[in-house]
PDB file of C-alpha atoms in Angstrom:
ATOM      1  CA  MET A   1       0.000   0.000   0.000  1.00  0.00           C
ATOM      2  CA  VAL A   2       1.051   3.602  -0.489  1.00  0.00           C
ATOM      3  CA  TRP A   3       0.346   5.860   2.467  1.00  0.00           C
ATOM      4  CA  SER A   4      -0.308   9.580   1.905  1.00  0.00           C
ATOM      5  CA  PRO A   5      -1.225  10.763   5.404  1.00  0.00           C
ATOM      6  CA  LEU A   6      -1.549  14.525   4.855  1.00  0.00           C
ATOM      7  CA  SER A   7      -3.996  14.242   1.980  1.00  0.00           C
ATOM      8  CA  ASN A   8      -5.965  11.561   3.827  1.00  0.00           C
ATOM      9  CA  LEU A   9      -6.186  13.638   6.995  1.00  0.00           C
ATOM     10  CA  LEU A  10      -7.190  16.816   5.169  1.00  0.00           C
ATOM     11  CA  LEU A  11      -9.754  15.193   2.876  1.00  0.00           C
ATOM     12  CA  TYR A  12     -11.203  12.509   5.125  1.00  0.00           C
ATOM     13  CA  GLY A  13     -10.225  13.445   8.679  1.00  0.00           C
ATOM     14  CA  ASP A  14      -8.471  10.102   9.056  1.00  0.00           C
ATOM     15  CA  THR A  15      -5.846   8.053   7.285  1.00  0.00           C
ATOM     16  CA  ALA A  16      -5.140   4.495   6.244  1.00  0.00           C
ATOM     17  CA  ARG A  17      -4.856   1.904   9.003  1.00  0.00           C
ATOM     18  CA  VAL A  18      -1.108   1.619   8.645  1.00  0.00           C
ATOM     19  CA  ASP A  19      -0.912   0.037  12.094  1.00  0.00           C
ATOM     20  CA  ALA A  20      -3.080  -2.871  10.909  1.00  0.00           C
ATOM     21  CA  ALA A  21      -1.150  -3.039   7.633  1.00  0.00           C
ATOM     22  CA  ARG A  22       2.146  -3.318   9.478  1.00  0.00           C
ATOM     23  CA  GLU A  23       0.743  -5.963  11.812  1.00  0.00           C
ATOM     24  CA  ALA A  24      -0.427  -7.931   8.762  1.00  0.00           C
ATOM     25  CA  HIS A  25       3.038  -7.546   7.145  1.00  0.00           C
ATOM     26  CA  VAL A  26       1.637  -5.521   4.247  1.00  0.00           C
ATOM     27  CA  PRO A  27       4.439  -3.550   2.547  1.00  0.00           C
ATOM     28  CA  ILE A  28       3.962   0.189   3.064  1.00  0.00           C
ATOM     29  CA  GLY A  29       5.327   2.904   0.817  1.00  0.00           C
ATOM     30  CA  LEU A  30       5.037   6.579   1.666  1.00  0.00           C
ATOM     31  CA  GLY A  31       4.164   9.145  -0.981  1.00  0.00           C
ATOM     32  CA  SER A  32       2.729  12.585  -1.374  1.00  0.00           C
ATOM     33  CA  ASP A  33      -0.711  12.579  -2.943  1.00  0.00           C
ATOM     34  CA  TRP A  34      -1.604  15.544  -5.130  1.00  0.00           C
ATOM     35  CA  ALA A  35      -0.654  19.196  -4.610  1.00  0.00           C
ATOM     36  CA  PRO A  36      -4.092  20.621  -3.668  1.00  0.00           C
ATOM     37  CA  SER A  37      -4.355  18.449  -0.561  1.00  0.00           C
ATOM     38  CA  GLY A  38      -1.046  16.682  -0.054  1.00  0.00           C
ATOM     39  CA  SER A  39       2.494  17.602   0.837  1.00  0.00           C
ATOM     40  CA  LYS A  40       4.445  19.279  -1.932  1.00  0.00           C
ATOM     41  CA  ASN A  41       7.254  16.725  -1.634  1.00  0.00           C
ATOM     42  CA  LEU A  42       8.354  13.591   0.192  1.00  0.00           C
ATOM     43  CA  LEU A  43      10.213  15.571   2.828  1.00  0.00           C
ATOM     44  CA  GLY A  44       6.920  17.140   3.901  1.00  0.00           C
ATOM     45  CA  GLU A  45       5.073  13.835   3.767  1.00  0.00           C
ATOM     46  CA  MET A  46       7.716  12.176   5.941  1.00  0.00           C
ATOM     47  CA  LYS A  47       7.196  14.896   8.555  1.00  0.00           C
ATOM     48  CA  VAL A  48       3.422  14.309   8.612  1.00  0.00           C
ATOM     49  CA  ALA A  49       3.933  10.542   8.787  1.00  0.00           C
ATOM     50  CA  TRP A  50       6.400  10.973  11.677  1.00  0.00           C
ATOM     51  CA  LEU A  51       3.994  13.266  13.560  1.00  0.00           C
ATOM     52  CA  TYR A  52       1.114  10.837  13.036  1.00  0.00           C
ATOM     53  CA  SER A  53       3.246   7.884  14.082  1.00  0.00           C
ATOM     54  CA  HIS A  54       4.535   9.742  17.138  1.00  0.00           C
ATOM     55  CA  HIS A  55       1.289  11.292  18.388  1.00  0.00           C
ATOM     56  CA  VAL A  56      -1.374   8.814  17.246  1.00  0.00           C
ATOM     57  CA  LEU A  57       0.412   5.493  16.811  1.00  0.00           C
ATOM     58  CA  HIS A  58       2.753   5.852  19.817  1.00  0.00           C
ATOM     59  CA  ASP A  59       5.954   5.759  17.747  1.00  0.00           C
ATOM     60  CA  LEU A  60       4.960   2.729  15.688  1.00  0.00           C
ATOM     61  CA  PHE A  61       7.310   3.842  12.901  1.00  0.00           C
ATOM     62  CA  SER A  62      10.853   4.994  13.584  1.00  0.00           C
ATOM     63  CA  PRO A  63      12.512   7.629  11.410  1.00  0.00           C
ATOM     64  CA  ARG A  64      14.463   4.785   9.788  1.00  0.00           C
ATOM     65  CA  ASP A  65      11.170   2.994   8.974  1.00  0.00           C
ATOM     66  CA  LEU A  66       9.795   6.144   7.339  1.00  0.00           C
ATOM     67  CA  VAL A  67      12.905   6.685   5.215  1.00  0.00           C
ATOM     68  CA  ALA A  68      12.671   3.036   4.124  1.00  0.00           C
ATOM     69  CA  MET A  69       9.066   3.675   3.063  1.00  0.00           C
ATOM     70  CA  VAL A  70      10.239   6.254   0.488  1.00  0.00           C
ATOM     71  CA  THR A  71      13.267   4.253  -0.673  1.00  0.00           C
ATOM     72  CA  ARG A  72      13.749   0.515  -0.228  1.00  0.00           C
ATOM     73  CA  ASP A  73      10.136  -0.416   0.553  1.00  0.00           C
ATOM     74  CA  ALA A  74       8.680   1.740  -2.242  1.00  0.00           C
ATOM     75  CA  ALA A  75      11.060   0.134  -4.748  1.00  0.00           C
ATOM     76  CA  ALA A  76      10.081  -3.338  -3.543  1.00  0.00           C
ATOM     77  CA  ILE A  77       6.355  -2.563  -3.873  1.00  0.00           C
ATOM     78  CA  LEU A  78       6.954  -1.625  -7.511  1.00  0.00           C
ATOM     79  CA  LYS A  79       9.221  -4.664  -8.035  1.00  0.00           C
ATOM     80  CA  TRP A  80      12.087  -2.294  -8.877  1.00  0.00           C
ATOM     81  CA  GLN A  81      14.363  -3.359  -6.011  1.00  0.00           C
ATOM     82  CA  SER A  82      16.998  -4.717  -8.408  1.00  0.00           C
ATOM     83  CA  ALA A  83      17.435  -1.235  -9.910  1.00  0.00           C
ATOM     84  CA  LEU A  84      16.825   1.213  -7.061  1.00  0.00           C
ATOM     85  CA  GLY A  85      15.802   1.714  -3.446  1.00  0.00           C
ATOM     86  CA  THR A  86      19.205   1.104  -1.838  1.00  0.00           C
ATOM     87  CA  LEU A  87      22.726   2.318  -2.534  1.00  0.00           C
ATOM     88  CA  GLU A  88      24.502  -0.653  -4.069  1.00  0.00           C
ATOM     89  CA  PRO A  89      26.800  -1.221  -7.049  1.00  0.00           C
ATOM     90  CA  GLY A  90      24.830  -1.437 -10.277  1.00  0.00           C
ATOM     91  CA  LYS A  91      21.784   0.423  -8.995  1.00  0.00           C
ATOM     92  CA  HIS A  92      20.658   3.952  -9.832  1.00  0.00           C
ATOM     93  CA  ALA A  93      22.414   6.253  -7.389  1.00  0.00           C
ATOM     94  CA  ASP A  94      19.707   8.717  -6.359  1.00  0.00           C
ATOM     95  CA  LEU A  95      20.483  10.442  -3.079  1.00  0.00           C
ATOM     96  CA  CYS A  96      20.279  13.671  -1.177  1.00  0.00           C
ATOM     97  CA  VAL A  97      22.654  15.262   1.293  1.00  0.00           C
ATOM     98  CA  ILE A  98      21.437  17.490   4.106  1.00  0.00           C
ATOM     99  CA  ASP A  99      23.224  19.773   6.550  1.00  0.00           C
ATOM    100  CA  GLY A 100      24.362  18.337   9.850  1.00  0.00           C
ATOM    101  CA  VAL A 101      26.702  15.731  11.210  1.00  0.00           C
ATOM    102  CA  ASP A 102      25.292  15.010  14.659  1.00  0.00           C
ATOM    103  CA  GLY A 103      22.716  12.513  15.818  1.00  0.00           C
ATOM    104  CA  ASP A 104      20.715   9.914  13.962  1.00  0.00           C
ATOM    105  CA  PRO A 105      20.799  10.515  10.174  1.00  0.00           C
ATOM    106  CA  TYR A 106      17.244   9.222   9.669  1.00  0.00           C
ATOM    107  CA  ASP A 107      15.886  11.535  12.350  1.00  0.00           C
ATOM    108  CA  ALA A 108      17.897  14.404  10.855  1.00  0.00           C
ATOM    109  CA  LEU A 109      16.316  13.810   7.442  1.00  0.00           C
ATOM    110  CA  ILE A 110      12.779  13.639   8.864  1.00  0.00           C
ATOM    111  CA  HIS A 111      13.296  16.944  10.673  1.00  0.00           C
ATOM    112  CA  ALA A 112      15.300  18.706   7.930  1.00  0.00           C
ATOM    113  CA  ARG A 113      13.974  21.824   6.256  1.00  0.00           C
ATOM    114  CA  GLU A 114      14.189  22.255   2.499  1.00  0.00           C
ATOM    115  CA  THR A 115      16.853  24.925   3.057  1.00  0.00           C
ATOM    116  CA  GLN A 116      19.080  22.244   4.617  1.00  0.00           C
ATOM    117  CA  ILE A 117      19.279  20.230   1.385  1.00  0.00           C
ATOM    118  CA  ARG A 118      22.831  20.620   0.090  1.00  0.00           C
ATOM    119  CA  LEU A 119      22.957  18.116  -2.777  1.00  0.00           C
ATOM    120  CA  VAL A 120      20.580  16.017  -4.859  1.00  0.00           C
ATOM    121  CA  MET A 121      22.000  13.364  -7.176  1.00  0.00           C
ATOM    122  CA  ILE A 122      19.943  11.461  -9.736  1.00  0.00           C
ATOM    123  CA  GLU A 123      21.559   8.417 -11.320  1.00  0.00           C
ATOM    124  CA  GLY A 124      24.886   9.541  -9.885  1.00  0.00           C
ATOM    125  CA  VAL A 125      24.722  13.021 -11.451  1.00  0.00           C
ATOM    126  CA  ALA A 126      24.523  16.118  -9.246  1.00  0.00           C
ATOM    127  CA  ARG A 127      21.298  17.927 -10.153  1.00  0.00           C
ATOM    128  CA  TYR A 128      21.153  20.387  -7.270  1.00  0.00           C
ATOM    129  CA  GLY A 129      23.764  21.649  -4.852  1.00  0.00           C
TER     130      GLY A 129
END
């Protein structure tokens, strides 16, 4: 399943039962829905998912879980895990670099602001930064 919590919360006042999905071992990807009601990018959607997990689901998903939902798990849902989703030789090297060197890197990404993005690489080519 693909979870878009902001759009769900704004449009319906509730969101998918990701707690039940996780308990049932359903793969969960995280994505922004559409611009009128969703986050404008995955960074924003990760923040909403973290807040929902923290305040409603009692920290069901760690920051590392949420980052996996937009990388490794999303690629696996699409059956693209042999080409992307993790940084390994032979795979597309899409990555971003954010400011900061302290603390947990997954938590730092979840809490990063767009102004903290220093580099974006797509297929190993610097596109921003």
